[in-house]
Short mmCIF file of C-alpha atoms in Angstrom, two decimals:
data_model
loop_
_atom_site.label_atom_id
_atom_site.label_comp_id
_atom_site.label_asym_id
_atom_site.label_seq_id
_atom_site.Cartn_x
_atom_site.Cartn_y
_atom_site.Cartn_z
CA MET O 1 39.99 28.77 -3.74
CA ASN O 2 38.33 25.84 -1.94
CA TRP O 3 36.66 28.30 0.42
CA GLY O 4 34.99 30.02 -2.52
CA VAL O 5 33.78 26.72 -3.97
CA ASP O 6 32.38 25.67 -0.59
CA MET O 7 30.51 28.93 -0.24
CA GLN O 8 29.07 28.55 -3.73
CA ASP O 9 27.99 24.98 -2.97
CA GLN O 10 26.42 26.07 0.31
CA ALA O 11 24.51 28.86 -1.44
CA SER O 12 23.32 26.38 -4.06
CA ARG O 13 22.08 23.99 -1.35
CA ILE O 14 20.19 26.76 0.43
CA THR O 15 18.62 28.09 -2.79
CA TYR O 16 17.57 24.64 -3.98
CA GLY O 17 16.30 23.80 -0.49
CA ALA O 18 14.16 26.95 -0.44
CA MET O 19 12.70 25.97 -3.82
CA MET O 20 11.85 22.48 -2.53
CA VAL O 21 10.24 23.88 0.63
CA ALA O 22 8.14 26.22 -1.52
CA LEU O 23 7.10 23.33 -3.79
CA PHE O 24 6.21 21.23 -0.72
CA ALA O 25 4.07 24.12 0.58
CA ILE O 26 2.23 24.48 -2.75
CA LEU O 27 1.50 20.74 -3.01
CA LEU O 28 0.38 20.59 0.63
CA ALA O 29 -1.90 23.62 0.27
CA MET O 30 -3.51 22.09 -2.82
CA THR O 31 -3.98 18.81 -0.95
CA LEU O 32 -5.61 20.52 2.02
CA TYR O 33 -7.77 23.08 0.26
CA VAL O 34 -8.59 21.76 -3.24
CA PRO O 35 -10.88 18.74 -2.64
CA LEU O 36 -10.70 16.72 -5.88
CA LEU O 37 -7.25 17.76 -7.08
CA GLY O 38 -5.96 17.22 -3.56
CA LEU O 39 -6.34 13.45 -3.92
CA LEU O 40 -3.75 13.55 -6.71
CA THR O 41 -1.39 16.13 -5.23
CA LEU O 42 -1.25 14.15 -1.96
CA LEU O 43 0.78 11.48 -3.76
CA LEU O 44 3.32 14.12 -4.86
CA VAL O 45 3.76 15.95 -1.55
CA PRO O 46 6.88 13.85 -0.64
CA LEU O 47 8.41 14.61 -4.07
CA PRO O 48 10.42 17.75 -3.09
CA ILE O 49 12.19 15.85 -0.28
CA THR O 50 12.94 12.97 -2.64
CA ILE O 51 14.37 15.29 -5.29
CA TYR O 52 16.50 17.14 -2.76
CA ARG O 53 17.89 13.87 -1.35
CA LEU O 54 18.77 12.71 -4.88
CA ARG O 55 21.00 15.78 -5.21
CA TYR O 56 22.39 16.36 -1.71
CA ASP O 57 23.42 14.54 1.46
CA ARG O 58 21.23 13.19 4.25
CA VAL O 59 21.91 15.92 6.81
CA SER O 60 21.01 18.71 4.38
CA THR O 61 17.85 16.81 3.38
CA LEU O 62 16.78 16.40 7.02
CA MET O 63 17.22 20.15 7.52
CA VAL O 64 14.99 20.83 4.51
CA ALA O 65 12.45 18.33 5.84
CA MET O 66 12.30 20.18 9.17
CA CYS O 67 11.73 23.44 7.28
CA THR O 68 8.72 21.82 5.58
CA TRP O 69 7.27 21.07 9.03
CA LEU O 70 7.48 24.76 9.93
CA ILE O 71 5.79 25.81 6.68
CA THR O 72 3.10 23.17 7.32
CA LEU O 73 2.38 24.81 10.69
CA LEU O 74 1.61 28.07 8.87
CA ILE O 75 -0.50 26.45 6.15
CA GLY O 76 -2.46 23.77 7.99
CA GLY O 77 -2.02 24.44 11.69
CA LEU O 78 -0.62 22.28 14.48
CA LEU O 79 -2.73 19.21 13.65
CA SER O 80 -1.16 19.02 10.18
CA ILE O 81 2.38 18.57 11.54
CA PRO O 82 2.15 14.76 12.02
CA ALA O 83 0.98 14.33 8.42
CA ALA O 84 3.84 16.52 7.20
CA ILE O 85 6.34 14.44 9.18
CA VAL O 86 4.98 11.20 7.67
CA LEU O 87 5.04 12.61 4.12
CA SER O 88 8.53 14.03 4.46
CA ALA O 89 9.71 10.69 5.91
CA VAL O 90 8.28 8.91 2.87
CA GLY O 91 10.06 11.36 0.55
CA PHE O 92 13.34 10.95 2.42
CA VAL O 93 13.21 7.12 2.33
CA ILE O 94 12.39 7.02 -1.38
CA GLY O 95 15.20 9.47 -2.19
CA ASP O 96 17.71 7.78 0.10
CA THR O 97 17.09 4.25 -1.17
CA VAL O 98 17.27 5.39 -4.80
CA ARG O 99 20.41 7.47 -4.14
CA THR O 100 22.14 4.48 -2.50
CA GLY O 101 21.41 2.23 -5.49
CA LYS O 102 18.74 -0.06 -4.03
CA THR O 103 16.36 -2.07 -6.23
CA LYS O 104 12.85 -0.80 -6.89
CA LEU O 105 11.39 -3.62 -4.79
CA TYR O 106 13.64 -2.52 -1.91
CA VAL O 107 12.50 1.11 -2.40
CA TYR O 108 8.86 0.00 -2.33
CA MET O 109 9.23 -2.23 0.74
CA ALA O 110 11.22 0.42 2.64
CA THR O 111 8.50 2.99 1.83
CA GLY O 112 5.79 0.58 2.99
CA VAL O 113 7.57 -0.15 6.27
CA THR O 114 8.15 3.58 6.84
CA LEU O 115 4.46 4.28 6.31
CA LEU O 116 3.46 1.38 8.56
CA ILE O 117 5.69 2.52 11.43
CA SER O 118 4.77 6.22 10.98
CA LEU O 119 1.03 5.58 10.94
CA SER O 120 1.28 3.22 13.92
CA LEU O 121 3.10 5.93 15.89
CA MET O 122 0.47 8.46 14.81
CA TYR O 123 -2.23 6.09 16.09
CA LEU O 124 -0.47 5.69 19.45
CA GLY O 125 -0.02 9.45 19.69
CA THR O 126 -3.71 9.99 18.97
CA VAL O 127 -4.65 7.55 21.73
CA TRP O 128 -2.21 8.89 24.32
CA PHE O 129 -2.35 12.64 23.77
CA MET O 130 -5.78 13.28 22.25
CA LYS O 131 -7.58 10.45 24.07
CA ILE O 132 -9.17 9.36 20.79
CA ASN O 133 -9.04 5.70 19.74
CA PRO O 134 -9.84 5.35 16.01
CA ILE O 135 -10.04 1.54 16.25
CA GLU O 136 -12.59 1.72 19.08
CA GLN O 137 -14.63 4.19 17.03
CA LEU O 138 -14.44 1.82 14.04
CA MET O 139 -15.65 -1.08 16.21
CA GLN O 140 -18.53 1.05 17.49
CA GLN O 141 -19.50 1.77 13.88
CA PHE O 142 -19.33 -1.96 13.16
CA SER O 143 -21.69 -2.60 16.09
CA ALA O 144 -24.12 0.09 14.91
CA ILE O 145 -24.15 -1.34 11.37
CA GLN O 146 -24.63 -4.84 12.80
CA GLN O 147 -27.70 -3.71 14.77
CA GLU O 148 -29.15 -1.99 11.69
CA ALA O 149 -28.60 -5.14 9.63
CA LEU O 150 -30.40 -7.22 12.27
CA VAL O 151 -33.40 -4.87 12.25
CA ILE O 152 -33.63 -4.93 8.43
CA LEU O 153 -33.28 -8.71 8.14
CA SER O 154 -35.69 -9.37 11.03
CA GLY O 155 -38.30 -7.33 9.19
CA MET O 156 -38.03 -9.72 6.24
CA GLY O 157 -39.61 -12.49 8.32
CA ASN O 158 -36.56 -14.68 8.90
CA SER O 159 -35.72 -16.47 12.15
CA THR O 160 -34.28 -13.89 14.55
CA ARG O 161 -31.90 -16.34 16.23
CA GLU O 162 -30.57 -17.59 12.90
CA ILE O 163 -30.10 -14.04 11.66
CA GLU O 164 -28.29 -12.94 14.82
CA ARG O 165 -25.87 -15.86 14.61
CA THR O 166 -25.09 -15.31 10.90
CA VAL O 167 -24.69 -11.54 11.19
CA ALA O 168 -22.59 -11.84 14.36
CA GLU O 169 -20.21 -14.33 12.69
CA ALA O 170 -19.84 -12.10 9.62
CA PHE O 171 -19.12 -8.95 11.63
CA THR O 172 -16.75 -10.79 13.97
CA TYR O 173 -14.76 -11.92 10.94
CA TYR O 174 -14.55 -8.40 9.51
CA GLN O 175 -13.46 -7.02 12.88
CA THR O 176 -10.84 -9.77 13.07
CA ILE O 177 -9.21 -8.94 9.73
CA VAL O 178 -8.83 -5.21 10.46
CA PRO O 179 -5.03 -5.60 11.11
CA SER O 180 -4.37 -7.29 7.75
CA LEU O 181 -6.62 -4.85 5.91
CA PHE O 182 -4.62 -2.01 7.50
CA ILE O 183 -1.29 -3.56 6.47
CA LEU O 184 -2.47 -4.24 2.90
CA SER O 185 -3.88 -0.72 2.53
CA VAL O 186 -0.58 0.75 3.78
CA PHE O 187 1.46 -1.15 1.19
CA VAL O 188 -1.00 -0.28 -1.58
CA THR O 189 -0.65 3.37 -0.54
CA ALA O 190 3.15 3.02 -0.54
CA TYR O 191 2.99 1.75 -4.13
CA MET O 192 0.84 4.76 -5.07
CA PHE O 193 3.51 7.07 -3.61
CA VAL O 194 6.51 5.33 -5.18
CA MET O 195 5.25 5.08 -8.76
CA PRO O 196 4.46 8.76 -9.54
CA ILE O 197 7.43 10.09 -7.57
CA LEU O 198 9.90 7.85 -9.42
CA ALA O 199 8.17 8.69 -12.72
CA VAL O 200 8.74 12.41 -12.09
CA ALA O 201 12.34 11.74 -10.98
CA THR O 202 12.92 9.89 -14.26
CA ARG O 203 11.58 12.86 -16.22
CA LEU O 204 14.04 15.07 -14.31
CA ARG O 205 16.84 12.78 -15.57
CA PHE O 206 17.65 11.14 -12.25
CA GLU O 207 18.68 7.51 -12.47
CA VAL O 208 15.98 5.38 -10.82
CA PRO O 209 15.53 1.59 -10.60
CA LYS O 210 12.79 -0.26 -12.47
CA PHE O 211 10.44 -3.07 -11.55
CA ALA O 212 10.44 -6.29 -13.50
CA SER O 213 7.23 -6.54 -15.56
CA PHE O 214 4.12 -7.37 -13.49
CA LEU O 215 3.26 -9.95 -16.16
CA ASN O 216 6.29 -12.00 -15.07
CA MET O 217 5.34 -12.02 -11.38
CA ARG O 218 5.95 -15.42 -9.82
CA LEU O 219 5.63 -16.15 -6.12
CA PRO O 220 7.79 -18.91 -4.62
CA PHE O 221 6.30 -22.42 -4.63
CA ALA O 222 6.65 -22.41 -0.84
CA THR O 223 3.78 -19.89 -0.63
CA VAL O 224 1.39 -22.51 -2.01
CA LEU O 225 2.60 -25.09 0.52
CA ALA O 226 2.26 -22.60 3.36
CA TYR O 227 -1.24 -21.59 2.22
CA LEU O 228 -2.40 -25.22 1.91
CA ALA O 229 -0.95 -26.01 5.34
CA LEU O 230 -2.77 -23.00 6.79
CA LEU O 231 -6.07 -24.10 5.24
CA LEU O 232 -5.57 -27.65 6.51
CA ILE O 233 -4.89 -26.41 10.04
CA SER O 234 -7.97 -24.21 9.82
CA ILE O 235 -10.19 -27.13 8.76
CA LEU O 236 -8.82 -29.56 11.36
CA SER O 237 -8.62 -27.20 14.33
CA GLN O 238 -11.69 -25.00 13.62
CA PRO O 239 -10.55 -22.25 16.02
CA GLU O 240 -13.17 -20.39 17.98
CA GLN O 241 -14.00 -16.85 16.89
CA GLY O 242 -12.41 -14.18 19.02
CA THR O 243 -9.38 -16.26 20.07
CA THR O 244 -5.79 -15.19 19.34
CA PHE O 245 -5.27 -18.21 17.08
CA TYR O 246 -8.38 -17.32 15.06
CA LEU O 247 -7.13 -13.72 14.74
CA MET O 248 -3.71 -14.81 13.45
CA GLU O 249 -5.16 -17.44 11.10
CA ALA O 250 -7.82 -15.17 9.54
CA ASN O 251 -5.32 -12.38 8.88
CA ALA O 252 -2.68 -14.74 7.46
CA ILE O 253 -5.22 -16.32 5.08
CA LEU O 254 -6.38 -12.90 3.88
CA ILE O 255 -2.81 -11.79 3.10
CA PHE O 256 -2.09 -15.05 1.23
CA ARG O 257 -5.30 -14.63 -0.80
CA PHE O 258 -4.31 -11.08 -1.71
CA LEU O 259 -0.91 -12.31 -2.96
CA PHE O 260 -2.51 -15.11 -4.98
CA PHE O 261 -5.04 -12.63 -6.38
CA LEU O 262 -2.11 -10.55 -7.71
CA GLN O 263 -0.54 -13.74 -9.12
CA GLY O 264 -3.80 -14.66 -10.86
CA LEU O 265 -4.17 -11.14 -12.25
CA ALA O 266 -0.60 -11.27 -13.59
CA LEU O 267 -1.45 -14.58 -15.32
CA ILE O 268 -4.55 -13.05 -16.92
CA TYR O 269 -2.50 -10.08 -18.18
CA TYR O 270 0.15 -12.49 -19.49
CA ALA O 271 -2.46 -14.46 -21.46
CA LEU O 272 -4.02 -11.28 -22.86
CA ARG O 273 -0.59 -10.02 -23.94
CA LYS O 274 0.06 -13.28 -25.78
CA MET O 275 -3.29 -12.90 -27.57
CA LYS O 276 -2.30 -9.32 -28.53
CA LEU O 277 -5.64 -7.86 -27.45
CA PRO O 278 -6.17 -4.09 -27.03
CA ILE O 279 -5.36 -2.51 -23.64
CA ILE O 280 -9.05 -1.85 -22.90
CA VAL O 281 -9.50 -5.61 -22.53
CA ASN O 282 -7.07 -5.49 -19.59
CA VAL O 283 -9.32 -2.97 -17.85
CA LEU O 284 -12.39 -5.18 -18.33
CA ALA O 285 -10.43 -8.25 -17.25
CA THR O 286 -9.35 -6.47 -14.06
CA LEU O 287 -12.97 -5.66 -13.20
CA PHE O 288 -14.02 -9.27 -13.80
CA ALA O 289 -11.02 -10.53 -11.79
CA MET O 290 -12.09 -8.39 -8.83
CA PHE O 291 -15.73 -9.46 -9.16
CA LEU O 292 -14.72 -13.12 -9.40
CA SER O 293 -11.88 -12.87 -6.91
CA PRO O 294 -12.12 -16.49 -5.62
CA PHE O 295 -11.59 -17.71 -9.20
CA THR O 296 -8.66 -15.29 -9.65
CA VAL O 297 -7.10 -16.54 -6.40
CA MET O 298 -7.45 -20.14 -7.60
CA LEU O 299 -5.78 -19.18 -10.90
CA GLY O 300 -2.89 -17.68 -8.96
CA VAL O 301 -2.44 -20.85 -6.89
CA LEU O 302 -2.53 -23.05 -9.99
CA ASP O 303 -0.08 -20.82 -11.85
CA ILE O 304 2.48 -21.29 -9.10
CA ALA O 305 1.75 -25.00 -8.60
CA ILE O 306 1.71 -26.18 -12.23
CA ASN O 307 3.00 -23.17 -14.20
CA ILE O 308 0.06 -22.46 -16.51
CA ARG O 309 2.21 -20.03 -18.53
CA THR O 310 4.15 -22.90 -20.12
CA TRP O 311 0.86 -24.23 -21.50
CA ILE O 312 -0.03 -20.79 -22.86
CA ASP O 313 3.39 -20.55 -24.56
CA LYS O 314 2.96 -24.04 -26.06
CA ASP O 315 -0.43 -23.11 -27.50
CA LYS O 316 1.03 -19.93 -29.06
CA ARG O 317 3.91 -21.87 -30.65
CA ALA O 318 1.51 -24.48 -31.96
#
């Protein structure tokens, strides 16, 4: 009797796995060959692996993932395999963390770390095996843009030496913050994967965790102290551009400012919710917050330091 049940379960796993592999292939083909729609389907390519992991065990899911790599070879060729591995890894991590009852923040962070490690390995593989260094190519593009900027600004009649110094400092800074920009973009991408995949999983009646409302975001007070200490060290030490200390400091400051920008944006949304304004106002406020990002960052710092929300609540009660 048990033998018959096991055979039925095995057949169910294989059938469902074949369906998920087929869905993966369809989403991947649309991503590769349908330009505009592909930007949206890319975020759903890991979905079949996630759904399969929510129903079955890890070993079976890994087998299905390997089948998706084979189908990718037929659809996109050998060069598409690394992308398929990364996307299936993302799907597996999302499904596994949800299946094991982790919080949504844990799911998001685990997805971000998976993406970060996977893309770093892809970069190393590109350098070692294909002898192509994307970062070097990016730096060469920076240098070319810098030279073009110098030519344009010199033609406007300004002092060449002054222009060269200003432009060189600006481009050195942007080259310095490439690591933090990469990390931030990876975690933004991870968020863009997690949200639609969990939304679809919810529609399919799987039990998934939920984030606390973004409006209630509150960073620890220690982040303000750390940021102020970092700024103070920067002012007192004035590290030389190009040094390791300057690299670490510039990237740390950028990441802190991004976090405080999110805190300031959450405060703006909180205030707009209290005023009961239409949702379109949130869209306009987001655009202004991005345009006036230094002001938004300052709002975020003040919200953590003195808790502006309590004042907003007092005004509403009054």
